Short mmCIF file of C-alpha atoms in Angstrom, two decimals:
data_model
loop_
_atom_site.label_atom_id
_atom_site.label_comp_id
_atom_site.label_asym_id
_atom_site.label_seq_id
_atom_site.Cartn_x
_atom_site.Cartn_y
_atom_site.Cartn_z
CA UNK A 1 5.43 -73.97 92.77
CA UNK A 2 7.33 -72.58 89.68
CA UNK A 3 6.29 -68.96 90.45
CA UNK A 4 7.47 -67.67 87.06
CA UNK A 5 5.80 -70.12 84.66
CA UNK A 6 2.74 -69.58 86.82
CA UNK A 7 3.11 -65.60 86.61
CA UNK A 8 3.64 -65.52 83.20
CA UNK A 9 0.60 -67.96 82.09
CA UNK A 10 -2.55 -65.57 82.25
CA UNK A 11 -1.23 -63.98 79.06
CA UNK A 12 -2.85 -66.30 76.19
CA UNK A 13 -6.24 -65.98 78.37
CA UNK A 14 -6.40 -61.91 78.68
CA UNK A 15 -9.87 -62.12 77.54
CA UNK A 16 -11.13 -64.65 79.66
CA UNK A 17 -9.35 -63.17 82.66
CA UNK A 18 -11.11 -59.77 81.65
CA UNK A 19 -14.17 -60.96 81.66
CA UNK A 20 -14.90 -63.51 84.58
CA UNK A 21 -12.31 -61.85 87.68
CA UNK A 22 -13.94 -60.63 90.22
CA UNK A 23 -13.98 -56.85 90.46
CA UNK A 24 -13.54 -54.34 93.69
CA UNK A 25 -15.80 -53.03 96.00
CA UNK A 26 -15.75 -48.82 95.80
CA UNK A 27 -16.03 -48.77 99.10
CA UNK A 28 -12.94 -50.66 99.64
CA UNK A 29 -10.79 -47.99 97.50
CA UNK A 30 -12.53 -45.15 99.21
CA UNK A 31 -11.40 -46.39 102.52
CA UNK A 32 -7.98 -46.96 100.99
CA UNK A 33 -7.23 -43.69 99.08
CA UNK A 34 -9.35 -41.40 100.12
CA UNK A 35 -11.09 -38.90 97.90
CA UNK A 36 -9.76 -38.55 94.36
CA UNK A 37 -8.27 -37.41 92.78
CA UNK A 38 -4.67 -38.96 93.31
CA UNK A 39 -2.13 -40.29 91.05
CA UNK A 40 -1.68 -43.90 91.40
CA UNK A 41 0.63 -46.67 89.81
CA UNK A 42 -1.68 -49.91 89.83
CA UNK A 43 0.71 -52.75 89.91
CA UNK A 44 0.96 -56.15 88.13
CA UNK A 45 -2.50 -54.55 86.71
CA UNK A 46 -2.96 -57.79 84.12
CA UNK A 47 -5.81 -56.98 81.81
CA UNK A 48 -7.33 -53.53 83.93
CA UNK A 49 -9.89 -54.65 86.16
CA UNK A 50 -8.84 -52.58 88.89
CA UNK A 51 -7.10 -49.72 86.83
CA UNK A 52 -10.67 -48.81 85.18
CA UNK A 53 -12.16 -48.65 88.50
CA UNK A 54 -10.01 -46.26 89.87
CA UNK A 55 -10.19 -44.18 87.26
CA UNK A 56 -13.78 -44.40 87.35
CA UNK A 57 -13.58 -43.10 90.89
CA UNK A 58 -11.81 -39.84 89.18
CA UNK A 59 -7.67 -40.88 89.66
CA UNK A 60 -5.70 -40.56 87.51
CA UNK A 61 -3.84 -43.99 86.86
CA UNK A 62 -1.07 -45.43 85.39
CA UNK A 63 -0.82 -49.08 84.76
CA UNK A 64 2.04 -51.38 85.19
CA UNK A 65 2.09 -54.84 83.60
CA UNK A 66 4.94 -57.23 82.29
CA UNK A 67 2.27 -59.44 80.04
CA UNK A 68 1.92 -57.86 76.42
CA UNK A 69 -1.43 -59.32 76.05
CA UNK A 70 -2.81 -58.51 79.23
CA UNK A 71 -1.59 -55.12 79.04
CA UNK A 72 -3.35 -54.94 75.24
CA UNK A 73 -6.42 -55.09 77.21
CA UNK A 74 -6.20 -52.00 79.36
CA UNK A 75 -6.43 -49.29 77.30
CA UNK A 76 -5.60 -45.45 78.93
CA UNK A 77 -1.61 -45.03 80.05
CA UNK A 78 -0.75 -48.65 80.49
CA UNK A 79 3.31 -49.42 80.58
CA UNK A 80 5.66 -52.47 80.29
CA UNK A 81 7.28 -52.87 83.99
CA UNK A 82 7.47 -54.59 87.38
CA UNK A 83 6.76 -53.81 90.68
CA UNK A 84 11.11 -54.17 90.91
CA UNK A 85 11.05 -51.83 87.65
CA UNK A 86 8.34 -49.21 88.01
CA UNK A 87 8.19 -47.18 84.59
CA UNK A 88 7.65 -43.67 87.21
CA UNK A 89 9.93 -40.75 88.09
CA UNK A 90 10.95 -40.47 91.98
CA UNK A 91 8.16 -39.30 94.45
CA UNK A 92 6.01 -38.93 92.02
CA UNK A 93 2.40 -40.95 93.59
CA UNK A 94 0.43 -40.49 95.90
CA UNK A 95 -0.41 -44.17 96.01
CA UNK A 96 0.30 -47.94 94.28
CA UNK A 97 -1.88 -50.51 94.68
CA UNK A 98 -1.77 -54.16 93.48
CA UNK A 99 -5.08 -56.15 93.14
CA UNK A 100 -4.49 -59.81 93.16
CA UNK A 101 -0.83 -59.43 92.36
CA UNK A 102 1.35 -58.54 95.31
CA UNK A 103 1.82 -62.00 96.24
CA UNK A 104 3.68 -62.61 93.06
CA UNK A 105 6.10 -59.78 94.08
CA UNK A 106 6.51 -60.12 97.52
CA UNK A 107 9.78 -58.70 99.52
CA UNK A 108 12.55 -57.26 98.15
CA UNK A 109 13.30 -55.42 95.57
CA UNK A 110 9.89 -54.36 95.25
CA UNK A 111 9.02 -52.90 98.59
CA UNK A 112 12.11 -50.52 97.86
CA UNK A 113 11.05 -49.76 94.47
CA UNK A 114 7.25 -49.13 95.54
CA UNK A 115 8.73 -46.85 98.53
CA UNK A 116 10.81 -44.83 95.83
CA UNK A 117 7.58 -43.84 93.44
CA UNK A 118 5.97 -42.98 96.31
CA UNK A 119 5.58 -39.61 97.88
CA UNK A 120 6.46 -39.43 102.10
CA UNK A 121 2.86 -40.21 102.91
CA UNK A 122 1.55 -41.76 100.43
CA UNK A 123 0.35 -45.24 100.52
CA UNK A 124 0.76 -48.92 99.50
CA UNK A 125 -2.53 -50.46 98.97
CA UNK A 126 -2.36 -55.06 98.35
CA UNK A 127 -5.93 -56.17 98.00
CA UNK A 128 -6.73 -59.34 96.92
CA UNK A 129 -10.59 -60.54 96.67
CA UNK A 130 -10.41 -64.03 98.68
CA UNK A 131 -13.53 -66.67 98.28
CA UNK A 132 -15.85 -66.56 101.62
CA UNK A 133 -15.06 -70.05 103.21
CA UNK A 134 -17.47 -69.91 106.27
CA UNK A 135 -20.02 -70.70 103.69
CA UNK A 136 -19.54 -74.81 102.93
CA UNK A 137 -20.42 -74.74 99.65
CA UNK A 138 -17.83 -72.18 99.09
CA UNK A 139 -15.13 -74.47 101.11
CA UNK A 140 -16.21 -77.00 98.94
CA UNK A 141 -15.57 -74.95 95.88
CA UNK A 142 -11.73 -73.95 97.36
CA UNK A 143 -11.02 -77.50 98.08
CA UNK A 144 -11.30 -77.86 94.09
CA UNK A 145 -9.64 -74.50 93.42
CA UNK A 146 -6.74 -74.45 95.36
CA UNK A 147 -6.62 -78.09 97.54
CA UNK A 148 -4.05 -80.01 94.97
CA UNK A 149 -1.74 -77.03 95.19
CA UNK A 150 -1.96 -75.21 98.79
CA UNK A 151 -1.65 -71.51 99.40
CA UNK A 152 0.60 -69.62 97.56
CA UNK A 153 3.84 -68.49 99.37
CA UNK A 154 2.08 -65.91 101.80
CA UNK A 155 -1.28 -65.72 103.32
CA UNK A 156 -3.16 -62.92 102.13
CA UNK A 157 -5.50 -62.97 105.23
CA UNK A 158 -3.12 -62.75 107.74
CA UNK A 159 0.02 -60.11 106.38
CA UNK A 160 2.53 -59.19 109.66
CA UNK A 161 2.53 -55.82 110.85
CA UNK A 162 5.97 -55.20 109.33
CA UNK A 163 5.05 -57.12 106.26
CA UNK A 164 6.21 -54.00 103.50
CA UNK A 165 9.61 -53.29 105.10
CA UNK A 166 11.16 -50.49 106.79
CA UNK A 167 10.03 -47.75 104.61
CA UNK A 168 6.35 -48.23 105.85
CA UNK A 169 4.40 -47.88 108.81
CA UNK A 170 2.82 -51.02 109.89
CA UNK A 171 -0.20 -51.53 107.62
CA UNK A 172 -4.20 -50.97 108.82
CA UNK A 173 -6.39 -53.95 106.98
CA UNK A 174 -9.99 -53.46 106.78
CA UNK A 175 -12.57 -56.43 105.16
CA UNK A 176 -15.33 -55.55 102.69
CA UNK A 177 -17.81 -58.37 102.09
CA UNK A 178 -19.62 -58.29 98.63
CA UNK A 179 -20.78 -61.36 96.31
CA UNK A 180 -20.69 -61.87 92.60
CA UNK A 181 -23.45 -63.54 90.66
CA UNK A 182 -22.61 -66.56 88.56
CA UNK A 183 -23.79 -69.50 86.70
CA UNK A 184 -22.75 -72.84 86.45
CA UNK A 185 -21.21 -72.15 83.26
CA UNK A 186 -19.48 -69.02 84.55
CA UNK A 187 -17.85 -70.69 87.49
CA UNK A 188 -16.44 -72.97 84.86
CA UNK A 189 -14.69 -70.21 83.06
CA UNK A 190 -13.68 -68.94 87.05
CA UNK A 191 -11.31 -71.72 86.85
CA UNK A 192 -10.24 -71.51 83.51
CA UNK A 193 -8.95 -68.07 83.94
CA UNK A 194 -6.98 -69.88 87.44
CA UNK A 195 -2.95 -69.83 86.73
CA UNK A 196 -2.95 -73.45 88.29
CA UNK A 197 -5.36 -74.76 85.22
CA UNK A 198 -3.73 -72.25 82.38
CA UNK A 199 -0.17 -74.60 83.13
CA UNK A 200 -1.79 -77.81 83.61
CA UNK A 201 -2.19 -80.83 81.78
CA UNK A 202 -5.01 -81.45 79.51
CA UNK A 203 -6.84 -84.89 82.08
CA UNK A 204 -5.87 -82.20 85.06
CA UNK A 205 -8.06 -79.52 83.60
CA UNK A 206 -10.80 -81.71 82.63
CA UNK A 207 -10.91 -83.47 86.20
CA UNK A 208 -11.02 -79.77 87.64
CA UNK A 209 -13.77 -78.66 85.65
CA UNK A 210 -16.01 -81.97 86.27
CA UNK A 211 -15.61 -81.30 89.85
CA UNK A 212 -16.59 -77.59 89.83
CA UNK A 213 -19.33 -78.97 87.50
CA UNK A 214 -20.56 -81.50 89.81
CA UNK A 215 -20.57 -79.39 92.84
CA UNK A 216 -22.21 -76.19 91.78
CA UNK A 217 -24.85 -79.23 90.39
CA UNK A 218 -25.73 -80.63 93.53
CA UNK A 219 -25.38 -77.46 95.28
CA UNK A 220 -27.57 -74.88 92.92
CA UNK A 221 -29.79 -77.64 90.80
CA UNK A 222 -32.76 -75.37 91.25
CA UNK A 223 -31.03 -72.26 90.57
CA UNK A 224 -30.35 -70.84 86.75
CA UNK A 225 -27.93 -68.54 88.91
CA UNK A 226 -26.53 -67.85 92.38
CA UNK A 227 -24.05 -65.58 94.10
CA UNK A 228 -20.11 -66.35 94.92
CA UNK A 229 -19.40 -64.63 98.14
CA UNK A 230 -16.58 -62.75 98.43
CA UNK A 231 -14.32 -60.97 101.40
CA UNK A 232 -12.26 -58.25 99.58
CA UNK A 233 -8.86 -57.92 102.17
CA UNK A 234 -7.58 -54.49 101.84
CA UNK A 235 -4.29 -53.23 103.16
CA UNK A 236 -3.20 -49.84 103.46
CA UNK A 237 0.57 -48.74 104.52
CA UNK A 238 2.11 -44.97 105.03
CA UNK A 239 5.10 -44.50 103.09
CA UNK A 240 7.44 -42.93 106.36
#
């Protein structure tokens, strides 16, 4: 997989993306970080989704994004920068998280960087919302999603102990279950917003909508709407 063109291709769909991502449990960030407030870095934050929720919960957050129009759509103290180029002074969070972006970052330099911003104790939270496959409709649905292309280069679900380098204690992970409610339609525009379809040809994204079409069809054909259900993996490492 060309992990660039892919990482760089949610930018001319910021709207979309805005609007049809899943969002977070609280309860996930509450385990995570505790009770505000703290000051976080949320990186590869893409349009907000993550950064307005933890500044709902009372933190005070500053986003870090590469894409211009993804960061357009955050709004609040949004900056250009990478999790190997983090816009923030030494020691100076109490915690960075990265919804549905750490696997674009991965490794080094990152985990150095992230361990620099970061106060001794403070913490380095990855959570990624991941599709609930015990349910076969739902394996169904990820067989359309994500079987032409596989998993991306690590597995979310299953992060070693050691995964965020010497700087870090090994990690606690915690699951929060939750579901989203969608239409037809909507899962549609789920894809759409789906790196793999933004960089694909015009017959591949046509083929991948008739299938999610056809599916949610025979699966919901009595149902206006119906719920996507969702396992929300949350990791949590102690800056040493």
């Amino acid at each position: 997989m060309d992990f660039t063109k892919h990482a760089t291709s949610f930018g001319p769909a910021a709207a979309l993306y805005d609007r049809i991502r899943p969002r977070y449990p609280r309860e996930a960030l509450l385990w995570a970080l505790g009770e505000p407030p703290r000051t976080i870095a949320d990186l590869g934050a893409g349009t907000g989704i993550l950064t307005r929720l933890l500044a709902e919960l009372g933190h005070r957050v500053i986003a870090v994004e590469p894409d211009d129009e993804m960061r357009r759509q955050i709004g609040g103290d949004a900056r250009s920068g990478s999790a190997s180029s983090i816009p923030v002074e030494d020691a100076a969070l109490d915690a960075v998280t990265a919804g549905q972006a750490y696997h674009w970052f991965a490794g080094e330099p990152a985990h150095t960087e992230i361990a620099r911003v970061l106060r001794p104790g403070g913490f380095f939270v990855p959570l990624w919302n991941v599709r609930d496959e015990s349910v076969p409709w739902v394996a169904d649905l990820s067989e359309v999603f994500d079987g032409s292309r596989g998993r991306d280069v690590i597995d979310e679900r299953h992060l070693p102990e050691e995964q965020f380098g010497p700087a870090f204690d090994p990690h606690e992970l915690r699951l929060f279950r939750w579901s989203a409610p969608h239409t037809i339609d909507s899962l549609v525009e789920l894809i759409r917003s789906r790196s793999y379809y933004l960089v694909a040809d015009p017959a591949t994204r046509a083929g991948l909508e008739r299938r999610v079409r056809e599916l949610a069809g025979r699966t919901f054909a009595e149902h206006e709407s119906f719920e996507l259900p969702y396992i929300t993996y949350t990791y949590r490492a102690r800056k040493l």
